[in-house]
mmCIF file of C-alpha atoms and ligand atoms in Angstrom:
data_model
loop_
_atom_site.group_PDB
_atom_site.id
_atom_site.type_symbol
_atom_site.label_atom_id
_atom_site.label_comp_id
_atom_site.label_asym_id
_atom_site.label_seq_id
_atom_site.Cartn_x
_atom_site.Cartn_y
_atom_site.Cartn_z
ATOM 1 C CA UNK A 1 102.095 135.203 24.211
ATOM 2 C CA UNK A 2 105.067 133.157 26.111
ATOM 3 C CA UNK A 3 105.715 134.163 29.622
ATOM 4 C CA UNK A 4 108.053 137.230 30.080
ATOM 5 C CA UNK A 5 111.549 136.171 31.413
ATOM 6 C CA UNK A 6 113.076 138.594 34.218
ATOM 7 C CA UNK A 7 115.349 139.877 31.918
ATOM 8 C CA UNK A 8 112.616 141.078 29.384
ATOM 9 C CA UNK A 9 110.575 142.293 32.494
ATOM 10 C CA UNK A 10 113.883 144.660 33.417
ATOM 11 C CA UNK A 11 114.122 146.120 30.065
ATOM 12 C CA UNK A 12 110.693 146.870 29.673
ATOM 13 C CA UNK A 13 110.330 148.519 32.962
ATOM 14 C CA UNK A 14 113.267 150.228 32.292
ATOM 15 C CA UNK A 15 112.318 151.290 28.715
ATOM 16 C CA UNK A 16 112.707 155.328 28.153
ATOM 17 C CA UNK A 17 110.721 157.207 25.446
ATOM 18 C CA UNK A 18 111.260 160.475 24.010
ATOM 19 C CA UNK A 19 108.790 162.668 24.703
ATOM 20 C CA UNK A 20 108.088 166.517 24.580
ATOM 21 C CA UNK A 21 106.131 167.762 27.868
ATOM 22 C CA UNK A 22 104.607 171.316 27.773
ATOM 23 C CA UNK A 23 105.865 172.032 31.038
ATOM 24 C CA UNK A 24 109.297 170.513 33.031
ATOM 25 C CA UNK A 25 107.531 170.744 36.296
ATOM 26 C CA UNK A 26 109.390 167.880 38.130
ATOM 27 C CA UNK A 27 108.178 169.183 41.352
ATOM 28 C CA UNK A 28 109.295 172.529 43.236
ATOM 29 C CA UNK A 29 108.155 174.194 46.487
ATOM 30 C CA UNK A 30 105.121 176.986 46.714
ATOM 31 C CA UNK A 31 105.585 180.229 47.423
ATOM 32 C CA UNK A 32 103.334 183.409 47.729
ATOM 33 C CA UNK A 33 105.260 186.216 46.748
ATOM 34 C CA UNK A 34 104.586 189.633 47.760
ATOM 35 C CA UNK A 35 105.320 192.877 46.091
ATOM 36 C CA UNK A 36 104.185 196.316 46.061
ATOM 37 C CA UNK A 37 103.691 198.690 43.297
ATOM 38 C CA UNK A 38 104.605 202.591 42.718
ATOM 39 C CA UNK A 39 101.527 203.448 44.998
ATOM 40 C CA UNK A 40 102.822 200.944 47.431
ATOM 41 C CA UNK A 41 99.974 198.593 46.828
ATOM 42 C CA UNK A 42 100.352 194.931 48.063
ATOM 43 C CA UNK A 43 100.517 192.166 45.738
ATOM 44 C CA UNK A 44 100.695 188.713 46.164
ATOM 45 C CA UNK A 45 100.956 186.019 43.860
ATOM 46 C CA UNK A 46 101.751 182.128 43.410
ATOM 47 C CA UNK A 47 105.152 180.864 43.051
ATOM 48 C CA UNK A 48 107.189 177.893 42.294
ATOM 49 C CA UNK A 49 110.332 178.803 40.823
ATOM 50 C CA UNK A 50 112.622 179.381 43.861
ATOM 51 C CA UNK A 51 116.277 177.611 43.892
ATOM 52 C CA UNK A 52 118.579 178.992 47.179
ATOM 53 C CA UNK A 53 122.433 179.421 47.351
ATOM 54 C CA UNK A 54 123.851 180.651 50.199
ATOM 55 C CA UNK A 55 121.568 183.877 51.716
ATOM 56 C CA UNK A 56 120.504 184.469 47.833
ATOM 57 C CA UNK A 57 117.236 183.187 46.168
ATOM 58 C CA UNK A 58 116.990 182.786 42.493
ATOM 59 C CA UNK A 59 113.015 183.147 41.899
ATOM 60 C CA UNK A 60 111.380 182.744 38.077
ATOM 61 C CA UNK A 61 109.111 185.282 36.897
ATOM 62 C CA UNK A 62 107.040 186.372 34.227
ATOM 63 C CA UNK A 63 108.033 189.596 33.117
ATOM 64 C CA UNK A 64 104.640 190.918 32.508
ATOM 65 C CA UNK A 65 103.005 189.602 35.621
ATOM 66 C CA UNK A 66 102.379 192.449 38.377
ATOM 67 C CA UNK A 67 105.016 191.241 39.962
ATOM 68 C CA UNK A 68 107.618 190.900 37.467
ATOM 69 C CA UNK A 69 106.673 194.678 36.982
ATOM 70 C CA UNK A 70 106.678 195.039 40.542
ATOM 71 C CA UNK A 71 110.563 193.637 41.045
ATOM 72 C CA UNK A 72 111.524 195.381 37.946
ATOM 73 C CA UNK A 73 110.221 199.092 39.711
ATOM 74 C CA UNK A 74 111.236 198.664 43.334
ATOM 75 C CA UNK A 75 113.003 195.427 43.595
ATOM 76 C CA UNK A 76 111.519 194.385 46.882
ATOM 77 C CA UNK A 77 109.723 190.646 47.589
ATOM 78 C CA UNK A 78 108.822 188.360 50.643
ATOM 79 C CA UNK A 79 108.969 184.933 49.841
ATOM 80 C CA UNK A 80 105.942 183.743 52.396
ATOM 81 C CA UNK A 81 106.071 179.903 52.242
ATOM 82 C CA UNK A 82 103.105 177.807 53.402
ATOM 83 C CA UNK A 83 103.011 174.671 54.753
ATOM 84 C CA UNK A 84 100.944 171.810 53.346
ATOM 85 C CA UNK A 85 98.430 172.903 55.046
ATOM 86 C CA UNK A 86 97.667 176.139 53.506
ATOM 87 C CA UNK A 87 97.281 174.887 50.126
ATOM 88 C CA UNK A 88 93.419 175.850 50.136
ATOM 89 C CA UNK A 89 94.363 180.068 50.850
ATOM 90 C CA UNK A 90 97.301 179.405 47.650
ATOM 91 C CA UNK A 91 94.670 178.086 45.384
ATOM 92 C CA UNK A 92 92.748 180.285 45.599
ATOM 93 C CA UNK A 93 94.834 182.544 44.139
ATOM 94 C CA UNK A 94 95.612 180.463 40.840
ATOM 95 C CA UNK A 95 93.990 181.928 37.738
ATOM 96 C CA UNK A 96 94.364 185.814 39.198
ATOM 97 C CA UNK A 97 96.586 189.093 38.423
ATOM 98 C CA UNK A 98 97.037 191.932 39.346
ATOM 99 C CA UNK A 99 96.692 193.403 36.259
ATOM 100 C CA UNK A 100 94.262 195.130 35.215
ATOM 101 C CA UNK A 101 93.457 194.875 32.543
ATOM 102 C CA UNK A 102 93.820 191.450 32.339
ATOM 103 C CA UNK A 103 96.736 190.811 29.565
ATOM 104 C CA UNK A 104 94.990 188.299 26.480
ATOM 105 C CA UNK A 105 96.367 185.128 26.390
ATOM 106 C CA UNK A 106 95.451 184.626 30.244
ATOM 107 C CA UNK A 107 91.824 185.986 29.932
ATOM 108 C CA UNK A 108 91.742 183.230 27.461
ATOM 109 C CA UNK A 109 92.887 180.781 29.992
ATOM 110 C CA UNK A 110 90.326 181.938 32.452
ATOM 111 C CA UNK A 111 92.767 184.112 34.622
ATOM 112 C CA UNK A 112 90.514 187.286 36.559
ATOM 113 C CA UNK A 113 91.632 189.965 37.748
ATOM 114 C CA UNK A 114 92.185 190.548 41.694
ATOM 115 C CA UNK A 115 92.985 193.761 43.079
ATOM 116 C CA UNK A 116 93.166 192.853 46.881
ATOM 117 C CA UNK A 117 94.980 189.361 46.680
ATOM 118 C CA UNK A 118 95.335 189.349 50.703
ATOM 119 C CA UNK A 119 91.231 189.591 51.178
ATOM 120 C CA UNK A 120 90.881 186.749 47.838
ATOM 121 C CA UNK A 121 92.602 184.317 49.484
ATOM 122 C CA UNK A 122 91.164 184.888 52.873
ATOM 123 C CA UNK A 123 94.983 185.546 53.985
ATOM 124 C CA UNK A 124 96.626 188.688 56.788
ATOM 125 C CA UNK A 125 98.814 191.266 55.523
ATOM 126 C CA UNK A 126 101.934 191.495 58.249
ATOM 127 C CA UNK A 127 104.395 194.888 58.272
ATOM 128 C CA UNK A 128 108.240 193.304 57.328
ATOM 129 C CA UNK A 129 110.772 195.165 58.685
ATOM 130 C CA UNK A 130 113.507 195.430 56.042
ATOM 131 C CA UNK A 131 111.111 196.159 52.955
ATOM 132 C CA UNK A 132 108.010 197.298 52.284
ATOM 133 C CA UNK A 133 105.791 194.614 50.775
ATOM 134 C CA UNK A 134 103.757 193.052 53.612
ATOM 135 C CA UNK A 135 103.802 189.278 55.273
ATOM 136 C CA UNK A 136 101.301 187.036 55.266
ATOM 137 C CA UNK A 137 100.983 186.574 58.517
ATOM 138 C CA UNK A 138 99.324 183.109 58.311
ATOM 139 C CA UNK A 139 102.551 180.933 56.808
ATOM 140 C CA UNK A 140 105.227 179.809 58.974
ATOM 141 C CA UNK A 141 108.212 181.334 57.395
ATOM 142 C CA UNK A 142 108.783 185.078 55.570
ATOM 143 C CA UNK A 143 111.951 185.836 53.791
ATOM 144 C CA UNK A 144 112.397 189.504 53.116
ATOM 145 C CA UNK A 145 114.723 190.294 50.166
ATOM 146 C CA UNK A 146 115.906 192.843 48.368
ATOM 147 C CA UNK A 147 117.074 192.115 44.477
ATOM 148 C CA UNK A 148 120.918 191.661 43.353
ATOM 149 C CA UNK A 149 120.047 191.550 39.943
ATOM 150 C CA UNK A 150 117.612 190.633 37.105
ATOM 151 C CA UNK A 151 118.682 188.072 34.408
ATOM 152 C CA UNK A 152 116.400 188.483 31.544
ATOM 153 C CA UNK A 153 116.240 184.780 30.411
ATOM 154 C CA UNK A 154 116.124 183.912 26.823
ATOM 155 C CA UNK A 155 118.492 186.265 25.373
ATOM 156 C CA UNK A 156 116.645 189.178 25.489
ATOM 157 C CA UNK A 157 118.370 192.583 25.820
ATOM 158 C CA UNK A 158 116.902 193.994 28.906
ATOM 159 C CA UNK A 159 114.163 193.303 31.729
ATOM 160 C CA UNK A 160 111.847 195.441 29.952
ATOM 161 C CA UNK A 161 112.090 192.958 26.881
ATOM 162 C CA UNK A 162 112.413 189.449 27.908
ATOM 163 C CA UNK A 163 109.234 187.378 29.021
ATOM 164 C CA UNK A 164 111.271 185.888 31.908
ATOM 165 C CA UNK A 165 113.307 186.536 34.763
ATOM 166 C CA UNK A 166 116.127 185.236 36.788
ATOM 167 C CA UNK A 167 115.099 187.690 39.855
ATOM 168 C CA UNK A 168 118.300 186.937 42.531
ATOM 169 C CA UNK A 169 116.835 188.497 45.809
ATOM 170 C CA UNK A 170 119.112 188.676 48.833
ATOM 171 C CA UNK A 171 117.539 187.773 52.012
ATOM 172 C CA UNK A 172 117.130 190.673 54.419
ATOM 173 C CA UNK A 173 115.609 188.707 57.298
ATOM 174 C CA UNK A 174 114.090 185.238 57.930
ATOM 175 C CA UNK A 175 110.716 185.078 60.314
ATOM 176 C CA UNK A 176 110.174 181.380 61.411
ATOM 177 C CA UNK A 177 107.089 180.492 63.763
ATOM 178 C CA UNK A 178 108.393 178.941 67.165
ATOM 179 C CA UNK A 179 107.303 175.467 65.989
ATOM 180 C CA UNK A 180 109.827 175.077 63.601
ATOM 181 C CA UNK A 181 112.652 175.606 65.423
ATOM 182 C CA UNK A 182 115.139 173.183 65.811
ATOM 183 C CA UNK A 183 115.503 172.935 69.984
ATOM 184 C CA UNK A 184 118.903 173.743 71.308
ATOM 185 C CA UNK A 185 119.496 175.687 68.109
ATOM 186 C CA UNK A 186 119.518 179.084 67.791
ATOM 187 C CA UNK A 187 119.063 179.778 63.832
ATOM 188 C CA UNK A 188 117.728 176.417 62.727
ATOM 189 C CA UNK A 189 114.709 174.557 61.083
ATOM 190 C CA UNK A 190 113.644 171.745 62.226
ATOM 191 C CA UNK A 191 113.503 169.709 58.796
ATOM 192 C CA UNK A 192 111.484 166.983 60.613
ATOM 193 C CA UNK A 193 108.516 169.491 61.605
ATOM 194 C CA UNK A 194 108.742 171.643 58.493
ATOM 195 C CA UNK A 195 106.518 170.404 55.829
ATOM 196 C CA UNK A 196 106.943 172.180 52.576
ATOM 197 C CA UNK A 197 103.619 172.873 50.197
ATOM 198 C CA UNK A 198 105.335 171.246 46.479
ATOM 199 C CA UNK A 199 103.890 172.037 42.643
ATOM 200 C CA UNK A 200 104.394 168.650 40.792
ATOM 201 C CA UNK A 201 102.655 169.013 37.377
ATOM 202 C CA UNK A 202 100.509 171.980 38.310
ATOM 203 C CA UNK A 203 99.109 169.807 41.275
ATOM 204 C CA UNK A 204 100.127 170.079 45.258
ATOM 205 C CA UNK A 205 101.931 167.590 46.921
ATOM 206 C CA UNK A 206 103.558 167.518 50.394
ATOM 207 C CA UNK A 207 106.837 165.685 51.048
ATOM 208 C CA UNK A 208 106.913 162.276 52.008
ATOM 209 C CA UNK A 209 108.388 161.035 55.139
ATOM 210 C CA UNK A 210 112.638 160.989 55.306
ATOM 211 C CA UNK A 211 113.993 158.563 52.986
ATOM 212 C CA UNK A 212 117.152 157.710 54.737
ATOM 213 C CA UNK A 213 119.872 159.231 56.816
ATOM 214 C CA UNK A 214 121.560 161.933 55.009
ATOM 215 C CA UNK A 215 125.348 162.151 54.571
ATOM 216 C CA UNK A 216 125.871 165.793 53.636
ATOM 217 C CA UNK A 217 124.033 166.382 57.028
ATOM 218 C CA UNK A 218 126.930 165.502 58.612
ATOM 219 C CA UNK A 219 128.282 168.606 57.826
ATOM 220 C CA UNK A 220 127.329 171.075 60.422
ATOM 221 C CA UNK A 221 125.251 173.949 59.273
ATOM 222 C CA UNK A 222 127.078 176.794 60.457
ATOM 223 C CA UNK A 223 129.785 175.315 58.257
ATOM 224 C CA UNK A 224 128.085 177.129 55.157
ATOM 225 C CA UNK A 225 128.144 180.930 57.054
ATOM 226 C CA UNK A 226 131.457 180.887 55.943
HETATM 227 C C1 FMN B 301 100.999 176.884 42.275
HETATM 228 C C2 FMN B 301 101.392 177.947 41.282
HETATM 229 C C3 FMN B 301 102.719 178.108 40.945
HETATM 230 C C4 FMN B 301 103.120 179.101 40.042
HETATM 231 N N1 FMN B 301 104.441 179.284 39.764
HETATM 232 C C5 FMN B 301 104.840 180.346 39.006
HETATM 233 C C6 FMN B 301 106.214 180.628 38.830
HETATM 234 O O1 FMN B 301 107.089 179.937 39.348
HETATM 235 N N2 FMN B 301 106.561 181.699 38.078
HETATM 236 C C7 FMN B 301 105.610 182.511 37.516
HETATM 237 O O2 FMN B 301 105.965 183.502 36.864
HETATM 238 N N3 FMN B 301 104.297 182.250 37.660
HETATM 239 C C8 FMN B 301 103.893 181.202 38.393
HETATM 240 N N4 FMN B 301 102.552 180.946 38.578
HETATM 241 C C9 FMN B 301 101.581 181.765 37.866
HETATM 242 C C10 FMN B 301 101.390 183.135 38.507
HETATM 243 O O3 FMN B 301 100.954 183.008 39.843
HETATM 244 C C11 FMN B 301 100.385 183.902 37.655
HETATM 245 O O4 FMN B 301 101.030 184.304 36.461
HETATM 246 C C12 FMN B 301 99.765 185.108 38.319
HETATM 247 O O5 FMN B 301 98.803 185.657 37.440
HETATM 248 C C13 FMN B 301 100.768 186.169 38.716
HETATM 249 O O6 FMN B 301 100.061 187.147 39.429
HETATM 250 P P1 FMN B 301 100.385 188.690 39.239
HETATM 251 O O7 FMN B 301 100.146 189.028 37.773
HETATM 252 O O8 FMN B 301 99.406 189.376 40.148
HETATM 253 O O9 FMN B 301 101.791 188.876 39.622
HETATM 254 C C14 FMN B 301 102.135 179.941 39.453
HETATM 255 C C15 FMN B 301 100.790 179.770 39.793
HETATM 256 C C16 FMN B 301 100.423 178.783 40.703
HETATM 257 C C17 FMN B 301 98.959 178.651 41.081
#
């Protein structure tokens, strides 16, 4: 075997394949999202679908979870975000529903079911003040939210029919613990101190340090109110 010239090093570093992954989980932030059902009972459950635009965010859900069936009947959610630090209290929550019983294909994955979600993952329930599902009064940040609409993904018909949603909540209120806070700032996060909880491949990650200065934050945030 000769000696590979830079040139052939490039390309084969450089080399794609086609492949077909199971799952496109690039990487995405963690959520616990809470919901209540018709008897006002608190659920809580694992999240990592969340994009934001403006005061709107777009979560994915499975339809037939508790809470896709929760959003569908009352259409209230807090987005609770943990820090990296709280990944232990999230995990233990993967592999559990709220439903009861627990639907077939995720029995067969090893999914249980949990009726108090709060007391499983050793995690306080918090009152909101704009909607009825509770806190969790251990993460640094709650976003209350109320939903604009449900886009049943995949073509199907109606809520009732499709297997997932396109839930667009509108933000009610934001709770963010003192140490976050951006000083001199009234209404902002301090992106230095905040330190996200990320799903990469169905395993946690927390964010690096900043990679370089950032253009677009030259743009002063009050900018996007408008
Ligand atoms: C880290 C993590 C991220 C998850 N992300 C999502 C997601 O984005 N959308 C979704 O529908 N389910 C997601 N799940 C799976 C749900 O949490 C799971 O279906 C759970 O049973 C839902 O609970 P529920 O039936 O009580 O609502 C995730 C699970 C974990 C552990």
């Amino acid at each position: 075997m000769g000696t590979l010239t830079p040139i052939d090093a490039h390309a084969r570093s450089t080399r794609h394949s086609t492949i077909s992954p199971a799952i496109l989980y690039f990487g995405s932030q963690v959520s616990l999202l809470s919901t209540v059902d018709d008897e006002g009972h608190p659920n809580l459950a694992p999240n990592s679908s969340v994009w934001w635009l403006g005061q709107t965010a777009v979560l994915g859900v499975a339809a037939r979870s508790q809470t896709g069936r929760n959003l569908i009947a009352n259409g209230e959610a807090v987005i609770n975000l943990p820090s990296v630090d709280h990944v232990d209290a999230v995990d233990r929550l993967a592999l559990t529903t709220g439903r009861n019983p627990v639907p077939e294909r995720k029995a067969g994955a090893g999914y249980r079911h949990v009726r108090d979600k709060f007391a499983a993952a050793g995690l306080r329930p918090l009152a909101s003040e704009t909607v009825a599902p509770p806190r969790v009064a251990e993460f640094p940040v709650h976003l209350e939210g109320r939903v604009v609409a449900i886009h049943p993904m995949g073509g199907a018909e109606s809520p009732a029919e499709a297997s997932l949603l396109a839930v667009e909540l509108g933000i009610t209120r934001v709770h963010v613990v003192e140490s976050l806070r951006m000083a001199g700032h009234a209404n902002r996060i301090d992106p230095v101190r905040w330190r996200p909880l990320m799903m990469n491949f169905q395993r946690f990650f927390g964010l690096g340090g900043e990679a370089q200065p950032s253009r677009l934050a030259s743009i002063d945030e009050e900018w996007y109110r408008g």
